[in-house]
Each structure stands twice: as structure tokens, then as C-alpha cells.
């Protein structure tokens, strides 16, 4: 296993430039001035790779530690081989060949790297120039990224040799002939752009006097120091170390799935207007060919990286080369999607010779298309409401640090200035993160409503139909991309990433409750009322609704486009709770670099961590976990494997999320027999080893496919029909689907043809669309609860209460009277019904089918001449009546929701079959009415008196599941108080490691079915 130990801050350090003898030969041989010299080809002059101490010292420090045997198992180059063999000192003298191998990480290209260190070319100048820093990103064939920070500096050359300094030139009367550029390149596994920039800035200060003719010793100590600095584990702990004259901070990622952020996230907001930022994000989301241009090489990488972070957790899947040297310009001819960066000098060349490119000028904020394209492809607009909310939030951000300084006292301390600026930047980065993440959530929040998790199906067609017409071009392009496909995989895997956490945290309490009940999607009365006051939404809204997934865990919102935005103030970003971050000061590293110095450094590091652990309160488990993790790494570097395992074992009690499973497994596999025997004698270590090695034997194949829903094309038996209905999202419960199968196959073979399925499916969707068009007048809305929905309307019928349409909600029946002033007449709440009958009344020579409903609190019996609809409404009312009674008896509101599903299925069956047996077929779905008559479910009196509320942890599963463990965690019971996650919770462990979390203050589902492995939880 390659590179088992987590990499330090540095992977490799290089000195790049031109040998002095070549410059001297050019100047002397051609008698040319520096300005007339052509650009020279840079090359690697020196390579600094760990380890930086002698082999004998390595054997001492790693005695008994076999982990480092696998360190740096990449291809090996000897110093005497090309590029490495010609390593020279800065004065041009040939160095003696060194027989020792240099191990270079296998994904570092030493041939192509010099061009990127001098992307604009290497020019010898007659005047010194300012030091310059830029940033690189490398991507291997597996998509893993490595990051580079390059510092260019100039050294004066006089008579072919390095001049000590300008003051010496003045003393001798000699003027430097030219200035030769060199570059120090630091490559890391982590994107610590600011930290490494600060480190290189400190190095350049040390190199500037040129008092030491050979800078290699400085570079070796610099590289060695960075190699010994570990990367902090995810969580609330940043590392600090001294790199004179600055204090360098190594920030941690927020959690294991979050990216490391060590750059100024507001840079694109300074370069582009908010609308242009949205356009660029759209180009990335639709996977276009994108080229950034700037006169500043550093901005190319930083701005491109910022846009990558803006889209998190979506990830760019294609070529990413933020800096192209002039020799690499042909890369923009690539046929596939890419994101690249070029110097502004190449703008015309790239734009005229390559078509179908999006050209983004960072310097002036312009976005253009390459001129060769026959038609300029339009960049679709981001969904309107999401864009509006984003623009308002960006405009509210304070992007200029100078304005922050106006009210502060002047500081004379460099460290204080540095900390002020860093605190301001960290706060702003957090605000930008929250703003961009909220944009992504607003755009894709409703994707989950069209997912079927069991069969991994996404109904893209229905999702598109629920989008506003103006937003559809955006979604049509995005839904076809690799980025969105990976995003779907994460949703179907129920990944609890930043998107899922924000989406969950911005749910209303009503939506949390609805997670358990899975109502068919309809507009609530509250949303219907708000819709009436938004005429633009009525114009834009396309009244075609996606299939409801009645048994799936989702937010059963109304279909109003981007309804998530209604729950969020568009002018103010959602403020997530700020998390406090601690700093840990890494001890000083003393030079010269010898075994004793490294051993002393690790000892000090270990002691500092032990002191921090001993002084920290035990309830601060998050910080304790990070200290244990770091101390485990230091013990590992010292070769103390048992100590390392003990610290990693402590993560079980503090924070299991950062447990380094692969690292611990490698420790166990390479542990000497004597130490393994000692570990087995300690029960806690033996248990740890057993668990880690057992996980290695568990080969769990992750199902990563995503299907798009399609109507069937062949006849279906029962099993195939169950699968198809679940994929469609209409119903998920297997027993209900079996009853639906019986209903659709009445009087025919026990199989369903594609035409019948299509008719049923289309009728279901048409009914949904019609239900969305119901627009109740305010005089009616005021009589209904805000969370009620109208699920069915009858035709206009004559009743003893007047002429009108009978309306069905989940709570009642009412008459929507017709005439000049439509009104509301209550027919019956389902719990108040005493009897329901289907009969006929005489009218002339005809017998008209009539529905009669008797209630407890009215003497007058309601009568409606429903004619052909009478039999269906009779089944519907009886099923809802029975469902409501059972819900009340069992204190379980889920029964009424299941009854509602049954009646809507009845309606769809009658509409789809259109035969003489449709009512009989629909009666197959009268589940609760039949249960009431055939097998009454009596609730014992004691249970009825004691039971207050019934919850169903199996909600959303295809069948009921046993609960293995129940865990109650206390908190604030008042639902109005929402201090973070301070409410009491009930944790329910189901089969195969699934866990459901209820908010015990409201008994709503707070988190549904996240996975804790596949084993039974105890």
C-alpha cells in the first residue's frame, strides 16, 4: 500500500531555473544584451524529497517500524540520470555524482514541471523584478489532485557568477550584467495555497541577501521543515508553526467529506458581478469548454479553485488545468469538456483558432464565446428564484477589508495584523460558503422528490415538468452531465454531506412531520393562499406534477417551483451555527537536520499533545479526538506502534468519524510478532485489531448505478409490476401494490399489459395536474387548516345543501358551492361520520344514484345526486371514514394517510379501466373498510389510555422492520426552542445498520435511515 502514512505538508521541493554556465555562454558567445536573449528552457536544478536524514539515522528512528518500507514506492531516479544528473550549484559548477537514489513521487512529471514554473517563459533581464508567486494543480489519471506553489525570484549575475548583493557591486564598482530568474516549487497533497505562499514568502526573505552562495542548504532545511509538519485531521483544530518572521496556520477541513479551504473565497466576487458569477457557475454545471484568461498567473488558479469550491458538493469530473504555459496552448483543442487557464496575451490566438469555447476574462470581468463558432451558444439562466436569492446575499457581503479597518486602531505588531486579517477572511469565507451552498440547495432541493431509493431510479422527465418554463433549459443541460450523475449517486446513497445537512436544517417542522406520512403531493391551503398573491408564479408555473412517492422518505411539498425558496429569506443568508476552532502550536524544529534533532522534535510534539489532552475537559470530545489522532501519528513516526494504536483506539470514545481505518490496518499487518503479542494481551487493543481486520474481510459492493424511469414495454407478472410501480414512485408499500395488481387484473389473466399500465400511470398524473389547478377563493380557505390539501373534486352535482362540487381533504368533506359568490359548506369531518349509504332517488321515470352521509352532530342527512360517480365516492368516503377511526383508535395518523393513498388509487383504477367491473376492481383497494368489517382491531383499554402518540420508524421502507435498539438522548422539550440540535432525540436502530432519528419534542423524523455499516447494531 503506497504512502500509507498521511503525507506531511510537503511532498517534494524543487529548484528550477537555468544553469549559470549556459547564461554565461550565451552572453559571452553572442555578445548580446539580456534584453536580446530569447526565452530559455528552464530545467530542474535540484530536487529535495524526504527523508532528509541519513540512512543510518532513518534505521535508528524507524527501528521496529516497518510502515516506512512502503513509503515512496514510486519510480526511482538517480541523480546522475538526465535532468537529475546535471544538477548543478547556482554558480554553475558541476556537482559530483551521487550514487544515492532519489525517490520522486510517481505522479510528479519532472519534464513538464519547469514549463509550469515559468509559464510565460524564462527571460534573463537587465533589471531585477519583484518576486512572484503562482499556483499549480496537477490531476492524475484517477482524478486525484496534487497542488503546487511556485515562487519566482531573481538573482544578479556578474561575470557569470552570482553577485553577493547590490551593496557589494557598489563597493567593487561592478554593475551586475543581468538578473537570472529562479523558481522554488513546493508540491503538496493538500491545497494549502495561503499557508505555502506564506512559507515561500518567508524563504525568499531568507534568500534575498545572497550571502550564502549555495542556496541549496537553505532549501533543504526549508523542505525538511515542511515535511515534518503534519496535516491536521478534519474538525475544529488548526495547526500553527513558526516560519520566521510569520506564524503559519494550517487549517483543517470542517469534516471528512468537506474540502480544505485555504484561499480567499471572495476573489471571484471582486472580479465579476453576481450575475456573471452565476453565468460562470452555469458553464461549469453544464460542463462546457471553459478557458480563463488573466495577466496574473496566480489569479488563474485561485479563481478556478474558488469556483470549484462554490459548487461543492458537486465535483468537476473533467480535465482541470488552471495554468497552461505557452507550450501547452494546443490543449484547448481537446474535444471533451475542460477548464483551463491562459495568459491574457493568448486571448486572440485561442479565441480565433478554437470554437465552442467559453472565454472568461478575469481582468475585466467579461464572458465571451470563441469567434469561430457559427452560432454563439446561449448560456442558460440559473433558476430565477435561486439566482435572485444569491444576488441579494452576495450584495449584502462586506468584500473589502479596508472598510473593516476604518474603525479599528492601528496595529504595530505584524502578528496581530496577520491574525486580524485571517479572522476577517475566515468569517468572509464562511459567509461565501453558506451563500453558494444555499444556491446549490435551492437549485437541486426538489431532486429528491423524484428519486426511488430502493431501485435507484430518477424520474428526470417528471422532474423537468415541475420546473418553470424559463428554468427548463438550465435543467435540461445540467441533468445530462457527469457532475449531476455523481450528485444523484450521492443522493441515492443517502450521503450526509454539506448539501444534505443544509437541506435538512432548513426544513420546516411541518415538512419534518410530513416525512412520516407520505401524502400524495398537493398544494396545501397555506401554499395555495400564498400562490394567489404571486401572479408571476401563476404565469410561470406549469401545472404538471411529478409522481408522488407515497411511501418514500421525502419532503412532500406542494409542486410550486422551487418551493424551498419560500422557506428562506432571500435577502439574508442562512446562518449556520458558528463552530469554534482551536489552535495548536507545533514545537520548533531545530537544525542542522540530524536524527537527534528529529527525535527531539517528535518528543516535544508528543509531550505538548499529552499536556493538551490532560488539561482538556473530558466533555470536549471533538478536540480530544484531534489530539489523540495527532499523538497517534507522532507515536507512529517514532516507531511506537502500541502507543499509536492506543491513541487511535481512543477515537472510538471521542469521534469515530476520523478513525484512520486503512492506517491502523497497515500498522497491524506490519507489526512485529513480539509487539502483536503485546497488543493481543490488552483487551481494548485486541478488540480494535479484530474489528479492523474483520472490516477488511467484509467486501461490500456498493451499488452505484442510476436508472431513469421508463414505462414498461412488455407484459408484467406480479413481481415485475411491484418493481415498476415502486420505480415510478406512485406507491412503495408491497402489500398495497399487491392489492393494486389484483384491482387492475380483475376479469383477466394475472398479468398487466403495457397499455393498462400506461393508462393507469397517465390518469394518475393527469389527476395530479388537475388537483394543482384548484384555486379556492379566500372565503373558502379561511375555513380550512393551513396544512390541508384538496385531493379530489367531484363534478358539479345537486345536493340538499345546494349545487356545487364535493371536495375531499385528508380531514373532511365540504361542498364548494357555485353561483355568483362561491362559498363553503361543511359536509362532515371524517371522525364525525355515523353512516354512509349509496342509494337512489326517483326523478320522473329515472332512479338517480345518490350518496347519503349521516353525522353525529347534525340531524339533517347530506344527500348528493352523484349519478355515475356515486359508487366511487361511496367507496372513497367509507375508506377515509374507516382510516380515520383506526388512526384515532391507535393514535397513529399514518393510517389516514394510507387510506388517502388507497382512495386515490381507486380513483386512478376507475379512470384507467373504463369497464363494467371498475367499481368491483376499485373495491379491492378498500383495505381499512374491509378490516373494520372483517377483523376489527381492538385496542386494549389500558393501551388506549396510556398511548399518546404512535410513530413508525419503518416509514419509507418497503416492509415493516424490527427495531434492534432504542436510544433516547435528552434535551429541550419546547419545540419553539431550536438551539442547534438541542432537542431530545429518539434513535431507532433497524436492520442492516440503518438508523432513524426522531425529534422527541415533536415526534417528527429528524434524520432518516443513515447507515452505520451493514451489521446489526447493539
Coordinates of N, CA and C in Angstrom, one line a residue, residues 325-524:
X325 N 1.1 26.8 -19.9 CA 2.2 27.5 -20.4 C 2.0 27.8 -21.9
X326 N 2.9 28.6 -22.4 CA 2.7 28.9 -23.9 C 3.0 27.7 -24.7
X327 N 3.8 26.7 -24.2 CA 4.0 25.5 -25.0 C 2.8 24.5 -24.9
X328 N 1.8 24.8 -24.1 CA 0.7 23.9 -23.9 C -0.6 24.4 -24.4
X329 N -0.6 25.5 -25.2 CA -1.8 26.1 -25.7 C -2.6 25.1 -26.6
X330 N -2.0 24.2 -27.2 CA -2.8 23.2 -28.0 C -3.7 22.4 -27.2
X331 N -3.6 22.4 -25.9 CA -4.5 21.6 -25.0 C -6.0 22.1 -25.2
X332 N -6.2 23.4 -25.6 CA -7.5 23.9 -25.7 C -8.2 23.3 -27.0
X333 N -7.5 22.5 -27.8 CA -8.1 21.8 -28.9 C -8.8 20.5 -28.5
X334 N -8.7 20.2 -27.2 CA -9.3 18.9 -26.7 C -10.8 18.8 -27.1
X335 N -11.3 17.6 -27.5 CA -12.7 17.5 -27.9 C -13.7 17.4 -26.7
X336 N -13.2 17.1 -25.5 CA -14.1 16.9 -24.4 C -14.1 18.2 -23.5
X337 N -15.0 18.2 -22.5 CA -15.1 19.3 -21.6 C -13.8 19.5 -20.8
X338 N -13.5 20.8 -20.5 CA -12.3 21.1 -19.8 C -12.5 22.4 -19.1
X339 N -11.6 22.7 -18.1 CA -11.5 24.0 -17.6 C -10.0 24.3 -17.5
X340 N -9.6 25.3 -18.3 CA -8.1 25.6 -18.4 C -8.0 27.1 -18.2
X341 N -6.7 27.5 -18.0 CA -6.4 28.9 -17.9 C -5.2 29.4 -18.7
X342 N -5.3 30.5 -19.3 CA -4.2 31.1 -20.2 C -3.9 32.5 -19.8
X343 N -2.7 32.9 -20.2 CA -2.3 34.3 -20.0 C -3.2 35.2 -21.0
X344 N -3.5 36.4 -20.6 CA -4.3 37.2 -21.4 C -3.7 37.5 -22.8
X345 N -2.4 37.4 -22.9 CA -1.7 37.7 -24.2 C -2.1 36.7 -25.2
X346 N -2.6 35.5 -24.8 CA -3.0 34.5 -25.8 C -4.5 34.5 -26.1
X347 N -5.2 35.6 -25.7 CA -6.7 35.6 -25.8 C -7.1 35.5 -27.3
X348 N -6.5 36.4 -28.1 CA -6.9 36.4 -29.5 C -6.6 35.1 -30.2
X349 N -5.4 34.6 -29.9 CA -5.0 33.3 -30.6 C -6.0 32.2 -30.3
X350 N -6.3 32.1 -29.0 CA -7.2 31.0 -28.6 C -8.6 31.2 -29.1
X351 N -9.1 32.4 -29.0 CA -10.5 32.7 -29.4 C -10.7 32.6 -30.9
X352 N -9.7 32.8 -31.7 CA -9.9 32.7 -33.2 C -9.7 31.4 -33.8
X353 N -8.8 30.6 -33.1 CA -8.5 29.3 -33.7 C -9.2 28.1 -33.1
X354 N -10.0 28.3 -32.1 CA -10.7 27.2 -31.4 C -12.2 27.6 -31.3
X355 N -13.1 26.7 -31.6 CA -14.5 27.0 -31.5 C -15.2 26.4 -30.3
X356 N -16.3 26.8 -30.0 CA -17.2 26.3 -28.9 C -16.5 26.4 -27.5
X357 N -15.8 27.6 -27.3 CA -15.2 27.8 -26.0 C -15.9 28.9 -25.3
X358 N -16.0 28.8 -24.0 CA -16.4 29.9 -23.2 C -15.2 30.6 -22.7
X359 N -15.0 31.9 -23.1 CA -13.8 32.7 -22.7 C -14.1 33.7 -21.6
X360 N -13.4 33.5 -20.5 CA -13.7 34.3 -19.3 C -12.5 35.2 -19.0
X361 N -12.6 36.5 -19.1 CA -11.5 37.4 -18.8 C -11.6 37.9 -17.4
X362 N -10.7 37.4 -16.6 CA -10.8 37.7 -15.1 C -10.4 39.2 -14.9
X363 N -9.5 39.7 -15.8 CA -9.1 41.1 -15.6 C -10.2 42.1 -15.7
X364 N -11.0 42.0 -16.7 CA -12.1 42.9 -16.9 C -13.5 42.4 -16.7
X365 N -13.6 41.1 -16.3 CA -14.9 40.6 -15.9 C -15.8 40.2 -17.1
X366 N -15.2 40.1 -18.3 CA -16.1 39.8 -19.5 C -16.2 38.3 -19.7
X367 N -17.3 37.8 -20.2 CA -17.6 36.4 -20.6 C -17.9 36.5 -22.1
X368 N -17.2 35.7 -22.9 CA -17.4 35.7 -24.4 C -17.4 34.3 -24.9
X369 N -17.7 34.1 -26.2 CA -17.6 32.8 -26.9 C -16.5 32.9 -27.9
X370 N -15.9 31.8 -28.2 CA -14.9 31.8 -29.3 C -15.5 32.2 -30.6
X371 N -14.7 33.0 -31.4 CA -15.3 33.6 -32.6 C -15.5 32.7 -33.7
X372 N -14.9 31.5 -33.7 CA -15.1 30.5 -34.8 C -16.4 29.9 -34.8
X373 N -17.1 29.9 -33.7 CA -18.4 29.2 -33.6 C -19.4 29.9 -34.5
X374 N -20.2 29.2 -35.3 CA -21.2 29.8 -36.2 C -22.3 30.5 -35.4
X375 N -22.7 29.9 -34.4 CA -23.8 30.5 -33.6 C -23.3 30.5 -32.1
X376 N -23.4 31.6 -31.5 CA -23.0 31.7 -30.1 C -23.9 30.9 -29.3
X377 N -23.5 29.8 -28.6 CA -24.4 29.0 -27.8 C -24.8 29.8 -26.6
X378 N -26.0 29.8 -26.3 CA -26.5 30.6 -25.2 C -26.2 29.9 -23.9
X379 N -25.9 30.7 -22.9 CA -25.7 30.2 -21.5 C -27.0 30.2 -20.8
X380 N -27.6 29.1 -20.5 CA -28.9 29.2 -19.8 C -28.9 29.9 -18.5
X381 N -30.0 30.5 -18.1 CA -30.0 31.2 -16.8 C -30.2 30.3 -15.7
X382 N -29.6 30.6 -14.6 CA -29.8 29.8 -13.3 C -31.3 30.1 -13.0
X383 N -32.0 29.0 -12.4 CA -33.4 29.2 -12.0 C -33.6 30.5 -11.3
X384 N -34.7 31.2 -11.7 CA -34.8 32.6 -11.4 C -34.8 32.9 -9.9
X385 N -35.6 32.2 -9.1 CA -35.7 32.5 -7.7 C -34.4 32.2 -6.9
X386 N -33.7 31.1 -7.3 CA -32.4 30.8 -6.8 C -31.4 31.9 -7.1
X387 N -31.4 32.4 -8.3 CA -30.5 33.4 -8.7 C -30.8 34.7 -8.0
X388 N -32.0 35.1 -7.8 CA -32.4 36.3 -7.1 C -31.9 36.2 -5.6
X389 N -32.1 35.1 -5.0 CA -31.7 35.0 -3.6 C -30.2 35.1 -3.5
X390 N -29.4 34.5 -4.5 CA -28.0 34.5 -4.5 C -27.5 35.9 -4.6
X391 N -28.0 36.6 -5.6 CA -27.6 38.0 -5.9 C -27.8 38.9 -4.7
X392 N -28.9 38.8 -4.0 CA -29.2 39.6 -2.8 C -28.2 39.3 -1.7
X393 N -27.9 38.0 -1.5 CA -26.9 37.7 -0.5 C -25.5 38.2 -0.8
X394 N -25.1 38.0 -2.0 CA -23.8 38.5 -2.4 C -23.7 40.0 -2.2
X395 N -24.7 40.7 -2.6 CA -24.7 42.2 -2.4 C -24.6 42.6 -1.0
X396 N -25.0 41.7 -0.1 CA -25.0 42.1 1.3 C -23.7 41.8 2.0
X397 N -22.7 41.1 1.3 CA -21.5 40.7 1.8 C -20.5 41.9 1.9
X398 N -19.7 42.0 2.9 CA -18.7 43.0 3.0 C -17.4 42.4 2.4
X399 N -17.0 42.8 1.2 CA -15.9 42.2 0.5 C -14.6 42.9 0.6
X400 N -14.6 44.1 1.2 CA -13.4 44.9 1.2 C -12.9 45.0 2.7
X401 N -11.6 44.5 2.8 CA -11.0 44.5 4.2 C -10.8 46.0 4.7
X402 N -10.5 46.9 3.7 CA -10.2 48.3 4.1 C -11.3 48.9 4.9
X403 N -12.6 48.5 4.5 CA -13.7 49.1 5.2 C -13.8 48.5 6.6
X404 N -13.3 47.3 6.8 CA -13.3 46.7 8.1 C -12.3 47.4 9.1
X405 N -11.2 48.0 8.4 CA -10.2 48.6 9.2 C -10.5 50.0 9.7
X406 N -11.5 50.6 9.1 CA -11.8 52.0 9.4 C -12.0 52.3 10.9
X407 N -12.7 51.4 11.6 CA -13.0 51.7 13.0 C -12.0 51.1 14.0
X408 N -11.0 50.3 13.4 CA -10.0 49.7 14.3 C -8.8 50.5 14.5
X409 N -8.2 50.3 15.7 CA -7.0 51.1 16.0 C -5.8 50.5 15.1
X410 N -4.9 51.3 14.8 CA -3.7 50.9 14.1 C -2.9 49.9 14.9
X411 N -2.4 48.9 14.2 CA -1.6 47.9 14.9 C -0.1 48.0 14.5
X412 N 0.8 47.9 15.4 CA 2.2 47.9 15.1 C 2.9 46.6 15.2
X413 N 2.1 45.6 15.4 CA 2.6 44.2 15.5 C 2.2 43.4 14.3
X414 N 3.2 42.8 13.6 CA 3.0 42.0 12.4 C 2.1 40.8 12.7
X415 N 2.3 40.2 13.8 CA 1.5 39.0 14.2 C 0.0 39.4 14.4
X416 N -0.2 40.5 15.0 CA -1.6 41.0 15.3 C -2.2 41.3 13.9
X417 N -1.5 42.0 13.1 CA -2.1 42.4 11.8 C -2.5 41.1 11.0
X418 N -1.6 40.1 11.1 CA -1.8 38.9 10.4 C -3.1 38.1 10.9
X419 N -3.2 38.1 12.2 CA -4.4 37.4 12.9 C -5.7 38.2 12.6
X420 N -5.6 39.5 12.6 CA -6.8 40.3 12.2 C -7.3 40.0 10.8
X421 N -6.4 40.0 9.9 CA -6.7 39.8 8.5 C -7.3 38.3 8.4
X422 N -6.6 37.4 9.0 CA -7.0 36.0 8.9 C -8.4 35.8 9.5
X423 N -8.7 36.4 10.6 CA -10.0 36.3 11.2 C -11.1 36.8 10.3
X424 N -10.8 38.0 9.7 CA -11.8 38.6 8.8 C -12.0 37.7 7.6
X425 N -10.9 37.2 7.1 CA -11.0 36.3 5.9 C -11.8 35.0 6.2
X426 N -11.5 34.4 7.3 CA -12.2 33.2 7.7 C -13.7 33.4 7.8
X427 N -14.1 34.6 8.5 CA -15.5 34.9 8.6 C -16.1 35.1 7.2
X428 N -15.5 35.8 6.3 CA -16.0 36.0 5.0 C -16.1 34.7 4.2
X429 N -15.1 33.9 4.3 CA -15.1 32.6 3.6 C -16.3 31.8 4.1
X430 N -16.6 31.8 5.3 CA -17.8 31.1 5.8 C -19.1 31.6 5.2
X431 N -19.2 32.9 5.1 CA -20.4 33.6 4.6 C -20.5 33.2 3.1
X432 N -19.4 33.2 2.4 CA -19.4 32.9 0.9 C -19.8 31.4 0.8
X433 N -19.2 30.6 1.6 CA -19.6 29.2 1.5 C -21.1 28.9 1.7
X434 N -21.6 29.6 2.8 CA -23.0 29.4 3.0 C -23.9 29.9 1.9
X435 N -23.5 31.0 1.3 CA -24.2 31.6 0.2 C -24.2 30.7 -1.0
X436 N -23.1 30.2 -1.4 CA -23.0 29.4 -2.6 C -23.7 28.0 -2.3
X437 N -23.5 27.5 -1.1 CA -24.1 26.2 -0.8 C -25.7 26.3 -0.8
X438 N -26.1 27.5 -0.3 CA -27.6 27.7 -0.3 C -28.1 27.8 -1.8
X439 N -27.3 28.4 -2.6 CA -27.6 28.4 -4.1 C -27.8 27.0 -4.6
X440 N -26.8 26.1 -4.3 CA -26.9 24.8 -4.9 C -28.1 24.0 -4.3
X441 N -28.4 24.2 -3.0 CA -29.5 23.6 -2.4 C -30.8 24.1 -3.0
X442 N -30.9 25.4 -3.3 CA -32.1 26.0 -3.9 C -32.3 25.4 -5.3
X443 N -31.2 25.2 -6.0 CA -31.4 24.7 -7.4 C -31.8 23.2 -7.4
X444 N -31.2 22.4 -6.5 CA -31.4 21.0 -6.6 C -32.2 20.4 -5.4
X445 N -32.8 21.2 -4.6 CA -33.6 20.7 -3.4 C -34.6 19.7 -3.8
X446 N -35.4 19.9 -4.9 CA -36.5 19.1 -5.2 C -36.2 17.8 -6.0
X447 N -34.9 17.6 -6.3 CA -34.5 16.4 -7.0 C -34.9 15.2 -6.2
X448 N -34.8 15.3 -4.9 CA -35.1 14.1 -4.0 C -36.5 13.6 -4.2
X449 N -37.4 14.6 -4.5 CA -38.8 14.2 -4.7 C -39.1 13.3 -5.9
X450 N -38.1 13.1 -6.7 CA -38.3 12.3 -7.9 C -37.3 11.1 -7.9
X451 N -36.8 10.7 -6.7 CA -35.9 9.6 -6.6 C -36.7 8.4 -6.0
X452 N -36.3 7.2 -6.5 CA -36.7 6.0 -5.8 C -35.5 5.3 -5.3
X453 N -35.3 5.2 -4.0 CA -34.0 4.8 -3.4 C -33.8 3.3 -3.6
X454 N -34.8 2.5 -3.4 CA -34.7 1.1 -3.5 C -34.2 0.6 -4.9
X455 N -34.8 1.2 -5.9 CA -34.5 0.7 -7.3 C -33.5 1.7 -8.0
X456 N -33.1 2.7 -7.2 CA -32.1 3.7 -7.7 C -32.6 4.3 -9.0
X457 N -33.8 4.9 -9.0 CA -34.4 5.5 -10.2 C -34.6 7.0 -10.0
X458 N -34.2 7.7 -11.0 CA -34.5 9.2 -11.0 C -35.5 9.4 -12.2
X459 N -36.6 10.0 -11.9 CA -37.6 10.3 -13.0 C -37.3 11.7 -13.5
X460 N -36.4 11.8 -14.4 CA -35.9 13.1 -14.9 C -37.0 13.8 -15.7
X461 N -37.8 13.0 -16.4 CA -38.9 13.6 -17.2 C -39.9 14.4 -16.3
X462 N -40.3 13.7 -15.3 CA -41.3 14.3 -14.4 C -40.6 15.5 -13.6
X463 N -39.4 15.4 -13.3 CA -38.7 16.5 -12.6 C -38.7 17.7 -13.5
X464 N -38.4 17.5 -14.8 CA -38.4 18.7 -15.7 C -39.7 19.3 -15.8
X465 N -40.8 18.5 -15.8 CA -42.1 19.0 -16.0 C -42.5 19.9 -14.8
X466 N -41.9 19.7 -13.6 CA -42.3 20.5 -12.5 C -41.5 21.8 -12.5
X467 N -40.5 22.0 -13.4 CA -39.8 23.2 -13.4 C -40.5 24.3 -14.2
X468 N -40.3 25.6 -13.9 CA -40.9 26.7 -14.6 C -40.3 26.6 -16.0
X469 N -41.1 27.1 -17.0 CA -40.7 27.0 -18.4 C -39.3 27.7 -18.6
X470 N -39.2 28.9 -18.0 CA -37.9 29.6 -18.1 C -36.7 29.0 -17.5
X471 N -36.9 28.0 -16.6 CA -35.8 27.3 -15.9 C -35.5 26.0 -16.6
X472 N -36.3 25.5 -17.5 CA -36.1 24.2 -18.1 C -34.9 24.1 -18.9
X473 N -34.5 25.1 -19.7 CA -33.2 25.0 -20.5 C -32.0 24.7 -19.6
X474 N -32.0 25.3 -18.4 CA -30.9 25.1 -17.5 C -30.9 23.6 -17.0
X475 N -32.0 23.2 -16.6 CA -32.1 21.8 -16.0 C -31.9 20.7 -17.1
X476 N -32.4 21.0 -18.3 CA -32.2 20.0 -19.4 C -30.7 19.8 -19.6
X477 N -29.9 20.8 -19.6 CA -28.5 20.7 -19.8 C -27.8 20.0 -18.6
X478 N -28.1 20.5 -17.5 CA -27.4 20.0 -16.2 C -27.7 18.5 -16.0
X479 N -28.9 18.1 -16.3 CA -29.3 16.7 -16.0 C -28.6 15.7 -16.9
X480 N -27.9 16.2 -17.9 CA -27.2 15.3 -18.8 C -25.7 15.2 -18.4
X481 N -25.2 15.8 -17.4 CA -23.8 15.9 -17.1 C -23.3 14.9 -16.2
X482 N -22.0 14.6 -16.2 CA -21.4 13.7 -15.3 C -21.5 14.2 -13.8
X483 N -21.4 15.5 -13.7 CA -21.5 16.1 -12.3 C -22.8 15.8 -11.7
X484 N -23.9 16.0 -12.4 CA -25.2 15.7 -11.9 C -25.4 14.2 -11.6
X485 N -24.8 13.4 -12.5 CA -25.0 11.9 -12.3 C -24.3 11.5 -11.0
X486 N -23.1 12.1 -10.7 CA -22.4 11.8 -9.4 C -23.2 12.3 -8.3
X487 N -23.8 13.5 -8.4 CA -24.7 14.1 -7.4 C -25.9 13.1 -7.1
X488 N -26.5 12.6 -8.1 CA -27.6 11.6 -8.0 C -27.1 10.4 -7.2
X489 N -26.0 9.9 -7.5 CA -25.4 8.7 -6.8 C -25.3 9.0 -5.3
X490 N -24.8 10.2 -5.0 CA -24.7 10.6 -3.5 C -26.1 10.7 -2.9
X491 N -27.1 11.3 -3.6 CA -28.4 11.4 -3.0 C -29.0 10.0 -2.8
X492 N -28.9 9.1 -3.8 CA -29.4 7.7 -3.7 C -28.7 6.9 -2.6
X493 N -27.5 7.2 -2.3 CA -26.7 6.6 -1.3 C -27.0 7.2 0.1
X494 N -27.9 8.2 0.1 CA -28.2 9.0 1.3 C -27.0 9.5 2.0
X495 N -26.1 10.1 1.2 CA -24.8 10.6 1.8 C -25.2 11.9 2.6
X496 N -24.7 11.9 3.8 CA -24.9 13.1 4.6 C -23.8 14.1 4.5
X497 N -23.8 14.8 3.3 CA -22.8 15.8 3.0 C -23.3 17.2 3.3
X498 N -22.5 18.2 2.9 CA -22.9 19.6 3.2 C -24.3 19.9 2.6
X499 N -24.6 19.4 1.4 CA -25.9 19.6 0.8 C -27.0 19.0 1.6
X500 N -26.8 17.8 2.0 CA -27.9 17.1 2.8 C -28.1 17.8 4.1
X501 N -27.0 18.2 4.8 CA -27.1 18.8 6.1 C -27.9 20.2 6.0
X502 N -27.5 21.0 5.0 CA -28.2 22.3 4.9 C -29.7 22.1 4.5
X503 N -29.9 21.1 3.6 CA -31.3 20.9 3.1 C -32.1 20.4 4.3
X504 N -31.5 19.6 5.2 CA -32.2 19.1 6.3 C -32.4 20.2 7.4
X505 N -31.4 21.0 7.6 CA -31.5 22.1 8.6 C -32.5 23.2 8.2
X506 N -32.8 23.3 6.9 CA -33.8 24.3 6.5 C -35.2 23.8 6.3
X507 N -35.4 22.6 6.7 CA -36.8 22.1 6.6 C -37.6 22.7 7.7
X508 N -38.9 23.0 7.4 CA -39.8 23.4 8.4 C -40.3 22.3 9.2
X509 N -40.9 22.6 10.4 CA -41.4 21.5 11.3 C -42.5 20.7 10.6
X510 N -43.3 21.4 9.8 CA -44.4 20.7 9.0 C -43.8 19.7 8.1
X511 N -42.7 20.1 7.4 CA -42.1 19.1 6.5 C -41.4 17.9 7.2
X512 N -40.9 18.2 8.4 CA -40.4 17.0 9.2 C -41.5 16.1 9.5
X513 N -42.6 16.6 9.9 CA -43.8 15.7 10.2 C -44.2 15.0 9.0
X514 N -44.2 15.7 7.8 CA -44.7 15.0 6.6 C -43.8 13.9 6.2
X515 N -42.5 13.9 6.7 CA -41.6 12.8 6.3 C -42.2 11.4 6.7
X516 N -43.0 11.5 7.8 CA -43.6 10.2 8.3 C -44.9 9.8 7.6
X517 N -45.5 10.7 6.9 CA -46.9 10.4 6.5 C -47.0 10.3 5.0
X518 N -46.1 10.8 4.2 CA -46.1 10.5 2.7 C -47.4 10.7 2.0
X519 N -47.9 11.9 2.1 CA -49.1 12.2 1.4 C -48.8 12.4 0.0
X520 N -49.8 12.1 -0.9 CA -49.6 12.4 -2.3 C -49.5 13.9 -2.4
X521 N -48.6 14.3 -3.3 CA -48.3 15.7 -3.4 C -49.4 16.6 -3.9
X522 N -49.8 17.5 -3.1 CA -50.8 18.5 -3.4 C -50.5 19.9 -2.8
X523 N -51.0 20.9 -3.3 CA -50.8 22.2 -2.7 C -51.5 22.3 -1.3
X524 N -50.8 22.7 -0.3 CA -51.5 22.9 1.0 C -52.3 24.2 0.9

